[in-house]
Tab-separated table of C-alpha atoms and ligand atoms in Angstrom:
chain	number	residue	atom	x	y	z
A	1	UNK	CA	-20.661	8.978	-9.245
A	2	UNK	CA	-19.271	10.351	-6.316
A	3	UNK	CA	-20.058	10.778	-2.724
A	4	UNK	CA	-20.375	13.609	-0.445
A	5	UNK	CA	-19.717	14.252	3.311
A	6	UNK	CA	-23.351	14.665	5.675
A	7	UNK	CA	-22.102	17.502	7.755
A	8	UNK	CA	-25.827	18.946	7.933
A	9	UNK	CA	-27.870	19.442	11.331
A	10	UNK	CA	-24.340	18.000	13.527
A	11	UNK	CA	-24.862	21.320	15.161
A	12	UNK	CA	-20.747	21.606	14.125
A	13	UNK	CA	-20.356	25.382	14.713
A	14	UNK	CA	-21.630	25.075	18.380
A	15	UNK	CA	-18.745	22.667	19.253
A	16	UNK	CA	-16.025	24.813	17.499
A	17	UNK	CA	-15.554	22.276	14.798
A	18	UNK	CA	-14.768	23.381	10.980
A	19	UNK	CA	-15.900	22.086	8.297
A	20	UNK	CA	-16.620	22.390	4.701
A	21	UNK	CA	-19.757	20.953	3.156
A	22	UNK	CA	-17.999	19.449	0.149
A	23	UNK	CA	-14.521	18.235	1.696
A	24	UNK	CA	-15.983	17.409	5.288
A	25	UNK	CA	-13.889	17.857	8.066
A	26	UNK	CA	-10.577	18.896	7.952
A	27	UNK	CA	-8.424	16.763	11.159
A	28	UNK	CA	-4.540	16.098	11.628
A	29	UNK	CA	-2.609	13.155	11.193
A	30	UNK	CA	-3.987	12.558	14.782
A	31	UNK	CA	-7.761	12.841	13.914
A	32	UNK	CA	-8.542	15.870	15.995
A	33	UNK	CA	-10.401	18.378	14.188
A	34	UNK	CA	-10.260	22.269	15.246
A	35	UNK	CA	-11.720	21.259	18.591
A	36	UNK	CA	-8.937	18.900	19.990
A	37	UNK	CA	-11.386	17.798	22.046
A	38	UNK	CA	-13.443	16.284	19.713
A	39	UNK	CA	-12.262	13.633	17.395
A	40	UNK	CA	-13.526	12.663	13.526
A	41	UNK	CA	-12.920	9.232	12.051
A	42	UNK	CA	-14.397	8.157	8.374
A	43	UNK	CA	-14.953	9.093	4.553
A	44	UNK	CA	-15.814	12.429	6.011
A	45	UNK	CA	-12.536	13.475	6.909
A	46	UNK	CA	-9.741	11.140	5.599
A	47	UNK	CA	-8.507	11.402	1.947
A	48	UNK	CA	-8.528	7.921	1.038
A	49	UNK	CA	-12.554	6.885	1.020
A	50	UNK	CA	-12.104	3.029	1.863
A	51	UNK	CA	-14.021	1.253	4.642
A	52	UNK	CA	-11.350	-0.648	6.000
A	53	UNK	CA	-9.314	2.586	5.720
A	54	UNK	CA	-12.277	3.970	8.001
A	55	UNK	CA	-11.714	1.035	10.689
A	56	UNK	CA	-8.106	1.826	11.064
A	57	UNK	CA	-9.430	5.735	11.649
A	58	UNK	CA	-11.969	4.551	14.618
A	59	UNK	CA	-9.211	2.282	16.035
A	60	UNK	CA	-7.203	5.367	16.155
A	61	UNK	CA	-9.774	7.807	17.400
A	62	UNK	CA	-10.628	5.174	20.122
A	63	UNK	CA	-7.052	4.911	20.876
A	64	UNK	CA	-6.010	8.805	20.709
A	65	UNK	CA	-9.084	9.990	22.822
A	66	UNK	CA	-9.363	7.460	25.304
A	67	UNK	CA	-5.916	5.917	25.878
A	68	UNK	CA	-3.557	8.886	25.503
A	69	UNK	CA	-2.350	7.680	22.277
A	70	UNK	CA	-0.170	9.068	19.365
A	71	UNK	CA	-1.131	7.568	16.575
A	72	UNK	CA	-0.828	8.692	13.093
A	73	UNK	CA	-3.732	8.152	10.027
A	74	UNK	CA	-0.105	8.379	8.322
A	75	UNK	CA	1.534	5.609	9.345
A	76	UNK	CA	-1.300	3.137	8.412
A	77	UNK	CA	-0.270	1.054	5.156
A	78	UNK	CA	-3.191	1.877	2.091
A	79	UNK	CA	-4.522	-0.866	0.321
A	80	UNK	CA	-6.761	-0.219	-2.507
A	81	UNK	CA	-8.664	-2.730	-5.104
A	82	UNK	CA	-11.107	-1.735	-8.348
A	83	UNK	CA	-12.981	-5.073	-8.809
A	84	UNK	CA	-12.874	-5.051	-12.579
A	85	UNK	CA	-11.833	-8.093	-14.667
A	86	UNK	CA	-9.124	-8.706	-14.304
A	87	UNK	CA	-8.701	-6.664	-10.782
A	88	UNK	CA	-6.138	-3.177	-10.237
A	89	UNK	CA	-4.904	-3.335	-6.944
A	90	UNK	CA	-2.293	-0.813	-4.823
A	91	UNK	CA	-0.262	-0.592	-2.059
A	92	UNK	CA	2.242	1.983	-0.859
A	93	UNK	CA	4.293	4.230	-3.336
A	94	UNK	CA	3.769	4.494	-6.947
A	95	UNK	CA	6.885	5.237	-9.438
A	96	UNK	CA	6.429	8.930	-9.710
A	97	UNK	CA	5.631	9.504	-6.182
A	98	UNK	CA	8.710	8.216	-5.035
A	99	UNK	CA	10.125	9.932	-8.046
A	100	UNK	CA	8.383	13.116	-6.939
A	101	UNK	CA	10.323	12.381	-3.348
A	102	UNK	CA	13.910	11.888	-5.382
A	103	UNK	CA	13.655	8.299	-3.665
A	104	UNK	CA	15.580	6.082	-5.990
A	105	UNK	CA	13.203	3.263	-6.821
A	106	UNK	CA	13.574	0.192	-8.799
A	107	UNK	CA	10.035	-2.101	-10.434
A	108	UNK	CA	10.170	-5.661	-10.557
A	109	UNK	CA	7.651	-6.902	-12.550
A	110	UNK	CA	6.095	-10.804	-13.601
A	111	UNK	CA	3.662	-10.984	-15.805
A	112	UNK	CA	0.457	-13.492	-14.784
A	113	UNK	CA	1.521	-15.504	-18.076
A	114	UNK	CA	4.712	-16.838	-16.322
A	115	UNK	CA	2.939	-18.122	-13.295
A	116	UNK	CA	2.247	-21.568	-13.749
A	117	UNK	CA	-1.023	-21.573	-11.423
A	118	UNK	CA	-2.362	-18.873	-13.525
A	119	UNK	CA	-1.736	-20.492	-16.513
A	120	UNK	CA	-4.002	-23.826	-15.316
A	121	UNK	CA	-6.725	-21.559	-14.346
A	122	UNK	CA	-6.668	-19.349	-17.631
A	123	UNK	CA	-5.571	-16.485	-15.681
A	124	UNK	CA	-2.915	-15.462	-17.585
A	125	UNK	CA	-3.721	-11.262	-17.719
A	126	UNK	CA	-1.940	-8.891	-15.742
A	127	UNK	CA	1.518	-8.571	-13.534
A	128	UNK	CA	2.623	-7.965	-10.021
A	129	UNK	CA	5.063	-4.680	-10.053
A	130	UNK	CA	7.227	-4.895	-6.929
A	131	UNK	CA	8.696	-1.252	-6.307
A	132	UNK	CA	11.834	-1.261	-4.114
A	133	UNK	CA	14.188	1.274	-2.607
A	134	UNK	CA	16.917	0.869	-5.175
A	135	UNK	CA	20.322	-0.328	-3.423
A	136	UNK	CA	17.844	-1.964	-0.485
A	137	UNK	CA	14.838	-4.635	-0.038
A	138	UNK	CA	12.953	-2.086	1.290
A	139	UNK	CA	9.629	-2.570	-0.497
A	140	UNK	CA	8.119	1.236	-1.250
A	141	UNK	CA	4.636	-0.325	-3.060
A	142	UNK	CA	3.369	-2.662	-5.345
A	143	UNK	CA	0.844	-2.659	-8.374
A	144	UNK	CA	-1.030	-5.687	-8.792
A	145	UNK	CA	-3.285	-6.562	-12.180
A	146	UNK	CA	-4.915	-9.781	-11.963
A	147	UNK	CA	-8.042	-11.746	-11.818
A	148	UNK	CA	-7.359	-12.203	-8.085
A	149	UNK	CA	-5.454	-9.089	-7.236
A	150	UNK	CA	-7.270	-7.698	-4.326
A	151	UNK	CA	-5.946	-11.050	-2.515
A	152	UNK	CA	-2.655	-10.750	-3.864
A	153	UNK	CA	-2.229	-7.229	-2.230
A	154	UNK	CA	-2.639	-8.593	1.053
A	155	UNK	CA	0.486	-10.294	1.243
A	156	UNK	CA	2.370	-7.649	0.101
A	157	UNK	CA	0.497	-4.930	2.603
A	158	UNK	CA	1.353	-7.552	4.924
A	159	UNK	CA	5.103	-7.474	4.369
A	160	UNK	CA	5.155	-3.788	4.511
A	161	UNK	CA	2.811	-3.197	7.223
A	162	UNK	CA	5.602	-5.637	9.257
A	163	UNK	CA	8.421	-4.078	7.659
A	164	UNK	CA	9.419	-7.644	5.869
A	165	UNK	CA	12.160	-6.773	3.119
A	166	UNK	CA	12.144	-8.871	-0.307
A	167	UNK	CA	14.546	-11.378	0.697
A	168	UNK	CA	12.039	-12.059	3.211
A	169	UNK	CA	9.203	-12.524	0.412
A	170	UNK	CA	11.724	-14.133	-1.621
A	171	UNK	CA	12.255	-16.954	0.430
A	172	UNK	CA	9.108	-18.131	2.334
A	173	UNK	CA	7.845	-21.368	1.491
A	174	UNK	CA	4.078	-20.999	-0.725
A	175	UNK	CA	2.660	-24.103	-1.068
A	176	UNK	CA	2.860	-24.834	-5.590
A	177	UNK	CA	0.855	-24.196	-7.616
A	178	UNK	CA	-0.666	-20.547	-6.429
A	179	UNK	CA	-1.124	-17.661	-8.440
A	180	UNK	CA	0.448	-15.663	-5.209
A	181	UNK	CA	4.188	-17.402	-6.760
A	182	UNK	CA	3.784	-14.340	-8.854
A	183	UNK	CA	4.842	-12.262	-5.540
A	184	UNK	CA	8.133	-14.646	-4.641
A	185	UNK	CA	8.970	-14.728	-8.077
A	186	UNK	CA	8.907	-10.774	-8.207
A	187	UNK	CA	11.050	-10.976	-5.148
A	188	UNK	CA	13.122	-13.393	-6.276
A	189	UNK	CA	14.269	-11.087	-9.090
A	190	UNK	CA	15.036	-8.424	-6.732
A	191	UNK	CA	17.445	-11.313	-5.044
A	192	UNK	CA	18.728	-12.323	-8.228
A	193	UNK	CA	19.568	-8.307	-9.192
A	194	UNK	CA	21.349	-8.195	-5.671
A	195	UNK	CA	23.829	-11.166	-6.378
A	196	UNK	CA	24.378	-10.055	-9.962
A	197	UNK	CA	25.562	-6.511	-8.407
A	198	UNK	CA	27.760	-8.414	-6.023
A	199	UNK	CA	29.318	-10.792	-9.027
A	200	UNK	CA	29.681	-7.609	-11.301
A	201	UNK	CA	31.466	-5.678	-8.430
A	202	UNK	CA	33.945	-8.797	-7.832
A	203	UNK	CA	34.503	-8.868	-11.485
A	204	UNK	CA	35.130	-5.248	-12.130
A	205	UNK	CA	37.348	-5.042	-9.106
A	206	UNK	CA	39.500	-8.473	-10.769
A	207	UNK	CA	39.370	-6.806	-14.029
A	208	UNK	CA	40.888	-3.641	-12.861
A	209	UNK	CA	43.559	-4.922	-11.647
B	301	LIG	C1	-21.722	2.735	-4.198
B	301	LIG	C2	-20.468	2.595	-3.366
B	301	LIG	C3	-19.665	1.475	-3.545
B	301	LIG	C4	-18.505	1.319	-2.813
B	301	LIG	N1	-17.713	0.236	-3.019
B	301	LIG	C5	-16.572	0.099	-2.334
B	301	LIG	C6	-15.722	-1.054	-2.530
B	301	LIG	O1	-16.034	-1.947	-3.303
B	301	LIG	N2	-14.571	-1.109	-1.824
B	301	LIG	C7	-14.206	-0.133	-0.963
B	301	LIG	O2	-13.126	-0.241	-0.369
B	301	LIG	N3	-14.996	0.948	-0.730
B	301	LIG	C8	-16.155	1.093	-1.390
B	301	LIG	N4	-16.957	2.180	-1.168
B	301	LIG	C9	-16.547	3.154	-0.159
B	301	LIG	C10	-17.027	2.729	1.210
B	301	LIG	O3	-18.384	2.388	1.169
B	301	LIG	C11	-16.803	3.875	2.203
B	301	LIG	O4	-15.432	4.221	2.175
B	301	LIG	C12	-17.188	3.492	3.639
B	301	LIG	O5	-18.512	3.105	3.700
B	301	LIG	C13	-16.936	4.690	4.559
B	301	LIG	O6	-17.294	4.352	5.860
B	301	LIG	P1	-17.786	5.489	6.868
B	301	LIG	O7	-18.094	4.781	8.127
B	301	LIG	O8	-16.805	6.596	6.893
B	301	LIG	O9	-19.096	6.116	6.206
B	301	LIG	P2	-20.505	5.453	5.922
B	301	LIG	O10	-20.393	3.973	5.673
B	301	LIG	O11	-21.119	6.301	4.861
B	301	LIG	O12	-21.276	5.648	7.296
B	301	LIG	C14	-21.697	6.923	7.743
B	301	LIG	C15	-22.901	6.706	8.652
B	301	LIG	O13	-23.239	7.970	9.254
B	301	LIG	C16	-24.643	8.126	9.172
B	301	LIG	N5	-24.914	9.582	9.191
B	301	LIG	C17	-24.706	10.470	8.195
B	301	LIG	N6	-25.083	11.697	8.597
B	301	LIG	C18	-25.516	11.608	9.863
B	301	LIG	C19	-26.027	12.521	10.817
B	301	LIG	N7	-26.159	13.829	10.517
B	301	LIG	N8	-26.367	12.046	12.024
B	301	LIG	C20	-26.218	10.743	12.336
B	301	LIG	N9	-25.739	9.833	11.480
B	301	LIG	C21	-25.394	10.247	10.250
B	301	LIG	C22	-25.057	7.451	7.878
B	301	LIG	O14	-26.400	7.088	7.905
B	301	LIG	C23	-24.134	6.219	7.895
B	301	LIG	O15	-24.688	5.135	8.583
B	301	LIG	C24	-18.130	2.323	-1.878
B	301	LIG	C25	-18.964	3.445	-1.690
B	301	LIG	C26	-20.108	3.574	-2.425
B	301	LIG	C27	-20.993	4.773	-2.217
């Protein structure tokens, strides 16, 4: 349906601040608006409309205009979840963004079918799609489909919000069965693509010989 920002009877013009009464109020990454003195944190100002996206813009408001700090709306990791059945969930990157970017990217992908605590709960719809900096375990995003995929995001916003690589994902302990395997297995491809490239580059380097 839509929302729309409540810039109405702020009295904005008298403090210097611009707006616009269907996009809201325009800021930079630092969450000043025209007036640098005055700050704006919320679905009136940020692109993505999320409340916990607007909690990470008052903790930065808070911190920019009170404590001297620098921080950046950009720098915050973006978690998103539609609660259908099964769930879409998002972090980071998608394919044709990093496309768009000429990042080289690489999807690993297991479907909900091949995860064994999915299975006993008649789970089975969906996949986690791992997408990694191609030629590093740098994780770039991750598309999860699933009955409990807004959960299964947070790990992975985790690891990227921390900077974990997949080898890192790949080989923490999960206590068995949990549909969250579907992650570590995902990971444990990318591990298993990494030794094959080592293996192959041994072999072609024998073979030429
Ligand atoms: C129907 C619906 C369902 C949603 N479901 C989800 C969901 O499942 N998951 C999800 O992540 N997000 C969801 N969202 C989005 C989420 O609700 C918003 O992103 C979040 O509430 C934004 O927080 P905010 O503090 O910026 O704005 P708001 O929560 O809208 O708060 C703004 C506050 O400012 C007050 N205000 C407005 N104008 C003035 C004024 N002139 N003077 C003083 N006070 C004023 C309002 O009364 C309100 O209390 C949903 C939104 C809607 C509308």
């Amino acid at each position: 349906m839509g929302t729309a920002p409540n810039v109405h009877g702020l009295e904005l013009e008298a403090a210097g601040v611009e707006y616009d009464r269907e996009l809201g109020i325009p800021v930079d990454d630092f969450l000043r608006t025209s007036n640098p003195r005055i700050f704006a944190a919320g679905d009136v100002c940020t692109e993505n409309k999320f409340p916990h996206i607007e909690s990470a813009a008052g903790r930065i408001v808070v911190a920019n205009a009170l404590f001297l700090g620098r921080q950046r709306l950009s720098a915050e990791t973006v978690p998103w979840c539609t609660f259908t059945d099964p769930e879409i969930a998002h972090v980071g990157m998608y394919v044709t963004e990093a496309r768009r970017k000429g990042i080289p990217v690489k999807t690993f992908t297991v479907l909900m079918h091949e995860v064994d605590r999915a299975i006993a709960d008649g789970e089975e719809e969906g996949f986690v799609k791992l997408h990694v900096r191609e030629g590093t375990g740098k994780l770039l995003g991750a598309t999860v489909v699933a009955s409990h995929a807004g959960d299964l995001i947070n790990e992975i916003s985790l690891a990227m919000s921390a900077g974990l690589d997949l080898h890192t994902l790949a080989t923490a302990n999960q206590p068995y069965p949990t549909q969250s395997q579907a992650i570590k297995m995902a990971a444990g491809a990318w591990v298993g693509s990494q030794r094959k490239s080592v293996w192959s580059r041994i072999l072609t380097k024998w073979l030429s010989r």
